[in-house]
Short mmCIF file of C-alpha atoms in Angstrom, two decimals:
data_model
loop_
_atom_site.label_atom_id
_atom_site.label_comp_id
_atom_site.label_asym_id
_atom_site.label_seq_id
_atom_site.Cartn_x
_atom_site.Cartn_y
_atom_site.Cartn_z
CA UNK A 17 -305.71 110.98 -1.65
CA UNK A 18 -302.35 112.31 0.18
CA UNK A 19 -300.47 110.28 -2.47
CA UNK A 20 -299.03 106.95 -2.85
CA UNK A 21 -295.57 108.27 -1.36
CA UNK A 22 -296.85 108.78 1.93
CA UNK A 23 -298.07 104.37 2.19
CA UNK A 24 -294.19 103.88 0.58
CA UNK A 25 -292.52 100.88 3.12
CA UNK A 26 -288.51 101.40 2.38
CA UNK A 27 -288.36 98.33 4.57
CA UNK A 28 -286.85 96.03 2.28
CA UNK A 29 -285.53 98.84 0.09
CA UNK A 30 -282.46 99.73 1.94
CA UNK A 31 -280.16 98.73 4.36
CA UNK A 32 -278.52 100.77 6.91
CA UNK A 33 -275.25 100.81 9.00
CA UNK A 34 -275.43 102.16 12.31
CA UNK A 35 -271.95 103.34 13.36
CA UNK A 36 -271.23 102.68 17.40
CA UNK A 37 -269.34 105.34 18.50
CA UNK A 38 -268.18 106.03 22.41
CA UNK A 39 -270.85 107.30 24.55
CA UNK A 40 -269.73 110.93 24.50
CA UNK A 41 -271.01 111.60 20.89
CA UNK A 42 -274.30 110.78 22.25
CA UNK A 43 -275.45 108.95 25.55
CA UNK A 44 -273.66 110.86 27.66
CA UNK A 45 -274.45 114.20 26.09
CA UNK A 46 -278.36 113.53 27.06
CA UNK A 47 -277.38 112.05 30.23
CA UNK A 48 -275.77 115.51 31.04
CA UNK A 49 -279.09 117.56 29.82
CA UNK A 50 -282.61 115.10 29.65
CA UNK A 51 -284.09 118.81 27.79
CA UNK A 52 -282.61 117.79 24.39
CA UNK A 53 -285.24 114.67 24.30
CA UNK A 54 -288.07 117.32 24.04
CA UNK A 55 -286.56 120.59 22.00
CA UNK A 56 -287.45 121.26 18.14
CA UNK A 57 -284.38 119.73 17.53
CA UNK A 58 -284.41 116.15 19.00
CA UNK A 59 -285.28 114.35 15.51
CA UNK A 60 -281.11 113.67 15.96
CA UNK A 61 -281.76 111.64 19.19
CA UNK A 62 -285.00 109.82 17.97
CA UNK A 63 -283.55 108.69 14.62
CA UNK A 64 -280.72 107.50 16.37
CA UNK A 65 -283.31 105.44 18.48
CA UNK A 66 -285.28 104.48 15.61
CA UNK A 67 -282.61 102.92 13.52
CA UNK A 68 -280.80 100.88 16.40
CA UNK A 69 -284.09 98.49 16.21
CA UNK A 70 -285.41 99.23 12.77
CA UNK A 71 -285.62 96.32 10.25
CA UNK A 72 -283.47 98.46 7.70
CA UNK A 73 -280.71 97.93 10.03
CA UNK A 74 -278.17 96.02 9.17
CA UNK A 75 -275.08 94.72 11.46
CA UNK A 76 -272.88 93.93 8.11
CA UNK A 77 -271.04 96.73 6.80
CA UNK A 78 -270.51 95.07 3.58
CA UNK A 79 -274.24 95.58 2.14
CA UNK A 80 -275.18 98.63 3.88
CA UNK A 81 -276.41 101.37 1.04
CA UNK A 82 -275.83 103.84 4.01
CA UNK A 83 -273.65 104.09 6.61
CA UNK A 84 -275.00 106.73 10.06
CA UNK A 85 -273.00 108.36 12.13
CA UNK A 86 -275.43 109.03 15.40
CA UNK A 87 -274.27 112.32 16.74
CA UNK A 88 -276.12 114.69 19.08
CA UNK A 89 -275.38 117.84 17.97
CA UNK A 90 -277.83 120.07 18.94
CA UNK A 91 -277.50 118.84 22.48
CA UNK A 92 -275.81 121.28 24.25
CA UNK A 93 -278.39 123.88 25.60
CA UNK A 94 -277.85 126.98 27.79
CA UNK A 95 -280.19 127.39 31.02
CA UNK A 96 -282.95 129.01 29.22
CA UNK A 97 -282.96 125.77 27.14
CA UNK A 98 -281.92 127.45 23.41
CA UNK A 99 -279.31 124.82 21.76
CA UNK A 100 -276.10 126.53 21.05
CA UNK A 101 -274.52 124.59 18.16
CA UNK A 102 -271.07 126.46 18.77
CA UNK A 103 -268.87 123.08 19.37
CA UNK A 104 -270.90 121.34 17.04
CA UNK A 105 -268.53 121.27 13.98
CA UNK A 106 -265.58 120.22 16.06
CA UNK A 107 -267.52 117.17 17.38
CA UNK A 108 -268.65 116.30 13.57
CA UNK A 109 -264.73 116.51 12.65
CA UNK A 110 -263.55 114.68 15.35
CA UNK A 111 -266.56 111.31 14.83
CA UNK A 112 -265.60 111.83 11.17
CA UNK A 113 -262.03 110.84 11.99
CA UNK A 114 -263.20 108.19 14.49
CA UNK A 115 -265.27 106.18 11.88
CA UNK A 116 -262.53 107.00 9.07
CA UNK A 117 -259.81 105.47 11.07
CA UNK A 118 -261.31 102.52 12.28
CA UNK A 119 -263.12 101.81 9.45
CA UNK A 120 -263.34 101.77 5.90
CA UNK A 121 -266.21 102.76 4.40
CA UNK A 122 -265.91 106.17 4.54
CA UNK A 123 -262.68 106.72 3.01
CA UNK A 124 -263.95 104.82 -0.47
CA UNK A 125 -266.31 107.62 -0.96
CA UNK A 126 -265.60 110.38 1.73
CA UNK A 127 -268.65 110.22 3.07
CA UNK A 128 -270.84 110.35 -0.10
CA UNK A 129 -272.93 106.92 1.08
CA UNK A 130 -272.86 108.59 4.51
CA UNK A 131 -275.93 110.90 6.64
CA UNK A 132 -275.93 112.58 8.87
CA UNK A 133 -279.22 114.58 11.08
CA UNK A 134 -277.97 118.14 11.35
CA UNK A 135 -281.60 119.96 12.66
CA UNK A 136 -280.02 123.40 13.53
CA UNK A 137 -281.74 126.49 12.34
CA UNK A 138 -279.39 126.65 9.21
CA UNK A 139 -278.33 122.96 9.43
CA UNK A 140 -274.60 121.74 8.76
CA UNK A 141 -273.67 125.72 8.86
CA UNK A 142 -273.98 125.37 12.61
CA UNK A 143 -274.72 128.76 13.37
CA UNK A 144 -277.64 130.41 14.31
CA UNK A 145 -277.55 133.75 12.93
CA UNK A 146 -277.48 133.19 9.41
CA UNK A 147 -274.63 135.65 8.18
CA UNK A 148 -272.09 134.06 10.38
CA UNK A 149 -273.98 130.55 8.95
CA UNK A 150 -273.20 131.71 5.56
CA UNK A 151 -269.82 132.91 6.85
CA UNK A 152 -268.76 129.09 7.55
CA UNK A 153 -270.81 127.48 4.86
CA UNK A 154 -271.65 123.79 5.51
CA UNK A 155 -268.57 122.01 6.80
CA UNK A 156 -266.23 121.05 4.10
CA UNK A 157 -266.40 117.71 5.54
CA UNK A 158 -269.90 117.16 5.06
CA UNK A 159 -270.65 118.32 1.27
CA UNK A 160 -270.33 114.83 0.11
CA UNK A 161 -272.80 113.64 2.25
CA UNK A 162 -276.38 113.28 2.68
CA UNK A 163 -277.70 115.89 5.45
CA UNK A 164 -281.23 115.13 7.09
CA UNK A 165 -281.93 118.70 8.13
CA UNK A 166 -284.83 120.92 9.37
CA UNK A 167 -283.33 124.23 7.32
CA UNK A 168 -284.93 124.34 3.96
CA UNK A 169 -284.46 127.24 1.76
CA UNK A 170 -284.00 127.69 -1.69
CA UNK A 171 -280.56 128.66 -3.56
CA UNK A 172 -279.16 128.71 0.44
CA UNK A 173 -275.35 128.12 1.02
CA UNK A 174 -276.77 126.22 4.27
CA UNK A 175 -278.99 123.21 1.64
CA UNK A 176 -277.29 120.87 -0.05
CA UNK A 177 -278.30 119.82 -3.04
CA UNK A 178 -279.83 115.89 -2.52
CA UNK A 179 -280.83 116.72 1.29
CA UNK A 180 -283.75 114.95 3.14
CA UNK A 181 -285.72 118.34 4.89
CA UNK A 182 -287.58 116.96 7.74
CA UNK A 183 -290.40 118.58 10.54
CA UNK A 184 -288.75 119.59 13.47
CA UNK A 185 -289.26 118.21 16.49
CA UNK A 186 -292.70 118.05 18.24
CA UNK A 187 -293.52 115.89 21.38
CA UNK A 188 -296.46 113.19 19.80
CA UNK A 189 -297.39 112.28 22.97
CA UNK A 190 -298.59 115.65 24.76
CA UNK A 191 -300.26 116.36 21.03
CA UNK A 192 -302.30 113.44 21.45
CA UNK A 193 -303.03 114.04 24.76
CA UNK A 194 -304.52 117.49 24.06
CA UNK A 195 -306.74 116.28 21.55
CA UNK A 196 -310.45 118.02 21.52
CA UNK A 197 -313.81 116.35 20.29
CA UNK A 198 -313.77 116.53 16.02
CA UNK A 199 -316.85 118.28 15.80
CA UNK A 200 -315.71 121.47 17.88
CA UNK A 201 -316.59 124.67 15.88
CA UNK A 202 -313.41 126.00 14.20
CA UNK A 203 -314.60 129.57 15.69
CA UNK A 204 -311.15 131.72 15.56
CA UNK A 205 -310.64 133.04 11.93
CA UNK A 206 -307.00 133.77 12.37
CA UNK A 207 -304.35 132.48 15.05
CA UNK A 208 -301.07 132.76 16.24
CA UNK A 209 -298.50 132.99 19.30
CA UNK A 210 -295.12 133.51 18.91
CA UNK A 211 -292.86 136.57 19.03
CA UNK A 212 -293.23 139.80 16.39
CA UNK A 213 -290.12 140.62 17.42
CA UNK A 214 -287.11 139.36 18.88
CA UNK A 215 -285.69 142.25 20.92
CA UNK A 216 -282.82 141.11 22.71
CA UNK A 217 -281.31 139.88 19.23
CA UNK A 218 -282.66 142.17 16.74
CA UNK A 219 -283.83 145.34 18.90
CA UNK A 220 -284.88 147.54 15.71
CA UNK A 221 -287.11 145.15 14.34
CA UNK A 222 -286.38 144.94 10.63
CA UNK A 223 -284.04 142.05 10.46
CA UNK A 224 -286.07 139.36 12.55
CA UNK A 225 -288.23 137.18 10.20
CA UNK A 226 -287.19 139.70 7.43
CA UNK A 227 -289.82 142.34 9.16
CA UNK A 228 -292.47 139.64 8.29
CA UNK A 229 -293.75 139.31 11.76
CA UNK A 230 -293.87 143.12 12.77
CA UNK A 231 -295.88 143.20 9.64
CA UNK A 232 -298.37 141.08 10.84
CA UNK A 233 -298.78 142.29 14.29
CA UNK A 234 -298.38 145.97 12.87
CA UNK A 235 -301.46 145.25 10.77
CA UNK A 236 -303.55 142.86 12.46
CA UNK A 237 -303.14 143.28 16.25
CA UNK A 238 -306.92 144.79 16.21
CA UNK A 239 -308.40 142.82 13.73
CA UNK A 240 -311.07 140.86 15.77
CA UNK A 241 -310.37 138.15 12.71
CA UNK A 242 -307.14 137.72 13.91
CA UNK A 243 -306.28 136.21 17.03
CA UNK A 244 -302.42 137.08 17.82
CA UNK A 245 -300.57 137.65 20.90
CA UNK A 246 -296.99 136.83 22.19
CA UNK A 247 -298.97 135.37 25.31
CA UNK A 248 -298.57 131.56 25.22
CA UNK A 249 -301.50 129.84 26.71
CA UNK A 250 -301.88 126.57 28.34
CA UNK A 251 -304.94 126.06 26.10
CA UNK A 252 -302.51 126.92 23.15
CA UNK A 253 -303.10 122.71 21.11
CA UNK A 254 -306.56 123.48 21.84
CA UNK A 255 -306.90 127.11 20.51
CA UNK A 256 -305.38 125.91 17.39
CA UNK A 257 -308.00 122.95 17.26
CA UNK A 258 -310.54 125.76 16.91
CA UNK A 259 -308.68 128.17 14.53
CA UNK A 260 -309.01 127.38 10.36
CA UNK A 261 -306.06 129.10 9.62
CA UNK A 262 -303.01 129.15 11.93
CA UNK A 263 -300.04 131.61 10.70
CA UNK A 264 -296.39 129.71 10.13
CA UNK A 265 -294.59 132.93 9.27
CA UNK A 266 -290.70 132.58 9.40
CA UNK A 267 -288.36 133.37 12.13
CA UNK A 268 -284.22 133.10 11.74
CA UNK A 269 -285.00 130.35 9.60
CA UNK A 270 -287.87 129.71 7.33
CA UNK A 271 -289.46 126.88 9.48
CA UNK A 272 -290.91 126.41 12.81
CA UNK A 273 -292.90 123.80 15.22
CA UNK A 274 -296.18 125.27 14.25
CA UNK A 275 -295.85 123.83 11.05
CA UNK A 276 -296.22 120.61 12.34
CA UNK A 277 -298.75 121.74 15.16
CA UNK A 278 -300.88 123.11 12.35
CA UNK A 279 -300.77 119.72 10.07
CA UNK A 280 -301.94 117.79 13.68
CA UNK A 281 -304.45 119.93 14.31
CA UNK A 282 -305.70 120.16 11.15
CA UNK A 283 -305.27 123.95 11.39
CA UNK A 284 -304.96 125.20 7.63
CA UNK A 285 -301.48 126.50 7.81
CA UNK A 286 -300.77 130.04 6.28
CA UNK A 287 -296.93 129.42 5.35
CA UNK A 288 -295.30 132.91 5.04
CA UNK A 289 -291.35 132.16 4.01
CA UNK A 290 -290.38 132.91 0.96
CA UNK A 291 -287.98 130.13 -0.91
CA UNK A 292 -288.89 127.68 1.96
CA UNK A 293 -288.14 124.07 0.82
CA UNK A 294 -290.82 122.30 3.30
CA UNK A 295 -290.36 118.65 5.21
CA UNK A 296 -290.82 115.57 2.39
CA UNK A 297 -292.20 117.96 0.18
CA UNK A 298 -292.44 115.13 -2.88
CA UNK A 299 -294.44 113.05 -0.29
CA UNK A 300 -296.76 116.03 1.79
CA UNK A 301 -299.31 118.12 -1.09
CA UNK A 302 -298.31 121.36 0.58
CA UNK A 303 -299.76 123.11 -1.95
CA UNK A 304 -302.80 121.55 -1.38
CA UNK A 305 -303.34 121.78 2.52
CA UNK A 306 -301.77 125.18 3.17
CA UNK A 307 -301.58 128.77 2.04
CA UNK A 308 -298.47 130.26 0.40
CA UNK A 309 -298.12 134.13 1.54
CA UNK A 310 -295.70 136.11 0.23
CA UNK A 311 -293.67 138.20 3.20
CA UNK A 312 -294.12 141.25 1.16
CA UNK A 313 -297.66 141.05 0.95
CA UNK A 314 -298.31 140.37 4.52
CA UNK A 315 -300.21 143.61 4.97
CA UNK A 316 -303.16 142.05 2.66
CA UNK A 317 -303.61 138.86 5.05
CA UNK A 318 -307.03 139.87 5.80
CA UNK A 319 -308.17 140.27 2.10
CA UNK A 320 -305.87 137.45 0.67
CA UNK A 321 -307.86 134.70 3.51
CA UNK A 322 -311.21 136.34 3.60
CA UNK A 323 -311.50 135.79 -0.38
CA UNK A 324 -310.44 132.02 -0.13
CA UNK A 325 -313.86 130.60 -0.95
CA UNK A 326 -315.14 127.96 1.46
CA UNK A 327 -315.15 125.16 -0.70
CA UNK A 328 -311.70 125.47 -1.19
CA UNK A 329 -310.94 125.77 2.84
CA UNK A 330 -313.65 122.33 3.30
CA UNK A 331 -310.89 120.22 0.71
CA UNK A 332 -307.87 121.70 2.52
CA UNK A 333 -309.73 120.70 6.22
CA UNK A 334 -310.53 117.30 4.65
CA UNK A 335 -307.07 116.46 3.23
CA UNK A 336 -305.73 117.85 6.70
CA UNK A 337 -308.29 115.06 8.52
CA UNK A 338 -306.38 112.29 6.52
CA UNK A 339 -304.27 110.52 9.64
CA UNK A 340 -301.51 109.32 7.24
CA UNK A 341 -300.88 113.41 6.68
CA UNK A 342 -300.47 113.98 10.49
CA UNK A 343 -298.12 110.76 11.19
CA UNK A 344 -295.65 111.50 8.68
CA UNK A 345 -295.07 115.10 10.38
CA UNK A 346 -294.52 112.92 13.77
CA UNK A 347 -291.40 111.11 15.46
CA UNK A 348 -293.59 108.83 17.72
CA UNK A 349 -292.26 106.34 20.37
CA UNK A 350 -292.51 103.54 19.23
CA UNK A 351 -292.37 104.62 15.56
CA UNK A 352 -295.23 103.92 13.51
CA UNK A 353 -296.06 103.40 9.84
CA UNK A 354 -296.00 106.33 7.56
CA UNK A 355 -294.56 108.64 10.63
CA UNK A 356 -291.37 111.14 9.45
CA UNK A 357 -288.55 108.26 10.53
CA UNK A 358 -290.30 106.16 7.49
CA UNK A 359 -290.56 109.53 5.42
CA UNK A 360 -286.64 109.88 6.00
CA UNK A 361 -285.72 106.20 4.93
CA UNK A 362 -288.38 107.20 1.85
CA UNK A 363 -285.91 109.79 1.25
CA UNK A 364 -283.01 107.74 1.60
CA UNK A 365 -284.31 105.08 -0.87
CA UNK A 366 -285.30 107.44 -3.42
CA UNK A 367 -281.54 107.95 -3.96
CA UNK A 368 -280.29 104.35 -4.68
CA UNK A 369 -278.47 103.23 -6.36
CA UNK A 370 -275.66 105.04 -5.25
CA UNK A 371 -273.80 105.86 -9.12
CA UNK A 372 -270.63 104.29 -9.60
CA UNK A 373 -269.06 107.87 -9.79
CA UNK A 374 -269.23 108.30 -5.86
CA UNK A 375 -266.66 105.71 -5.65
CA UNK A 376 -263.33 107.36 -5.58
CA UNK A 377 -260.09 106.13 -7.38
CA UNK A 378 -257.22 104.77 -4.93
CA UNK A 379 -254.95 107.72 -3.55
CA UNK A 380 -258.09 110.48 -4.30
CA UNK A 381 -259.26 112.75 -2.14
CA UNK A 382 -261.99 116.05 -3.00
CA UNK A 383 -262.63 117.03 0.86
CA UNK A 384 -260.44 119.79 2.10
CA UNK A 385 -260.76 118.43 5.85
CA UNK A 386 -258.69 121.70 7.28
CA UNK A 387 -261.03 124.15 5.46
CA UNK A 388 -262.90 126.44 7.49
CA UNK A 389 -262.53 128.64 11.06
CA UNK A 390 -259.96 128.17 13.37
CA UNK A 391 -261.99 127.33 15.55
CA UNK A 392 -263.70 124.13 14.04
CA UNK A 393 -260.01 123.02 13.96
CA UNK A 394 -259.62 122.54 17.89
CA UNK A 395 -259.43 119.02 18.87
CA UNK A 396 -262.55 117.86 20.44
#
């Protein structure tokens, strides 16, 4: 069994308040760049989707349990496609001082009964190299409120305490597409694609994915058990159908896509990221399905995977096989079930009722809203 978390229906549980905001928060920031609806980070633009015709929706303020503020964030990518979350904080100030002027709700708590989806690589910090994350800490704005985030790390300046880590974004549709017969030999021991190093940012090579990558390339690249290359194939969905283990080694931040692609394709994943809080981790046995590396003890892959005895790797394969395990790592149009927009409202409903202490006393106020760079100041 996956658990009885994953079969949870919050339908019923909660109720939700979908702010409407002007069209330049959102619709017209995809109408100016139709790339955001298929980036990691588009689980912003789904769940926006998603709750407009949800059954948790409510269209009475008065007995929502949380209020949504749909903002595209990540939506603003340069030509190579990379999201660039540099005006992100001003728009967050500026539709935080929309919905507190024209309405009340937020103002009683300053935003604690509020979310918000933040999927940048170190979430509300809205950077995304992670010193100049840490730098601007997560907007002073936002630290009452719940953040629905991909970053998950341990003891970070970047996680709130009480936030809903989610999978990032990856397109259900071309996944089920590329779907291979069941009983296809898993005959790669090893695989991976991705960079080892990240050259134009980090040209020495020490500082990308904490030297955890070069480690792995360093050690493995001619170990016929290992199939690695930076070369991304168009038979990449079904190479991974055919490995057993598939690497997920950090990058700039602990997660990435292949984590999901690795669930859906029932590819064992080999999670190498230390301190990584993973997506609905009370709901997903990741413990149970994948393999927990340490980065400093990449150079023993081959002996640390080799000695997993086979039984072991037939329970992980067969726990991977369970559907309910794949859906809930999914955003799928239209939304199913189980998927990760149920996983999130799990998430949500797990923290109700809201205590009576987020309720603030006439005339109080804890949120310095003028904290933080100049820049996040500008009107926007």
């Amino acid at each position: 069994s996956a658990g009885d978390v994953l079969e949870d229906d919050p339908v019923g549980r909660l109720k939700v308040y979908v702010y409407e905001l002007p069209s330049k928060y959102n619709k017209k920031i995809l109408q100016k760049d139709p790339r955001c609806l298929s980036h990691m980070f588009a689980a912003e633009i789904y769940m926006h989707r998603f709750l407009l015709s949800s059954p948790v929706r409510t269209l009475n303020p008065e007995e929502a349990d949380w209020f949504y503020t749909p903002i595209y964030a990540t939506c603003d990518l340069t030509p190579t496609g990379l999201p660039l979350p540099f005006k992100s904080p001003r728009m967050v100030r500026s539709a935080i001082q929309l919905i507190s002027s024209s309405w009340p709700y937020w103002n009683r708590t300053e935003g604690a009964d509020h979310f918000f989806v933040v999927p940048h690589d170190f979430g509300a910090c809205f950077h995304y190299q992670e010193e100049k994350a840490i730098e601007r800490g997560i907007l002073q704005i936002l630290q009452r409120a719940t953040l629905v985030q991909t970053f998950g790390q341990r003891n970070h300046v970047c996680l709130n305490e009480g936030s809903i880590t989610i999978p990032p974004y990856a397109p259900p549709q071309k996944m089920q597409a590329r779907q291979i017969p069941l009983d296809t030999p898993r005959s790669i021991f090893v695989y991976f694609r991705g960079l080892f190093y990240d050259v134009n940012n980090d040209p020495e090579g020490g500082y990308y994915a904490r030297g955890a990558r070069a480690a792995v390339w360093e050690n493995f690249k001619n170990n016929p058990l290992f199939d690695i290359s930076t070369e991304h194939p168009t038979t990449y969905y079904e190479d991974m159908q055919r490995a057993i283990f598939c690497l997920c080694p950090l990058g700039w931040a602990p997660w990435s896509p292949r984590l999901v692609e690795a669930v859906v394709f029932g590819c064992i994943p080999v999670i190498i990221a230390d301190d990584i809080v993973l997506p609905f981790a009370d709901a997903i046995p990741w413990e149970e399905i994948g393999v927990f590396v340490a980065e400093e003890d990449v150079p023993k892959l081959d002996t640390i995977l080799t000695s997993i005895p086979p039984e072991v790797i037939l329970r992980k394969q067969r726990l991977l096989a369970n559907p309910s395990m794949k859906r809930a790592m999914l955003f799928p149009q239209p939304a199913l079930p189980g998927d990760a927009f149920h996983q999130i409202l799990n998430g949500l409903a797990r923290k109700l009722p809201h205590q009576e202490s987020i309720y603030l006393k006439p005339g109080e106020k804890i949120l310095n809203w003028t904290a933080g760079p100049v820049g996040d100041l500008k009107p926007w």
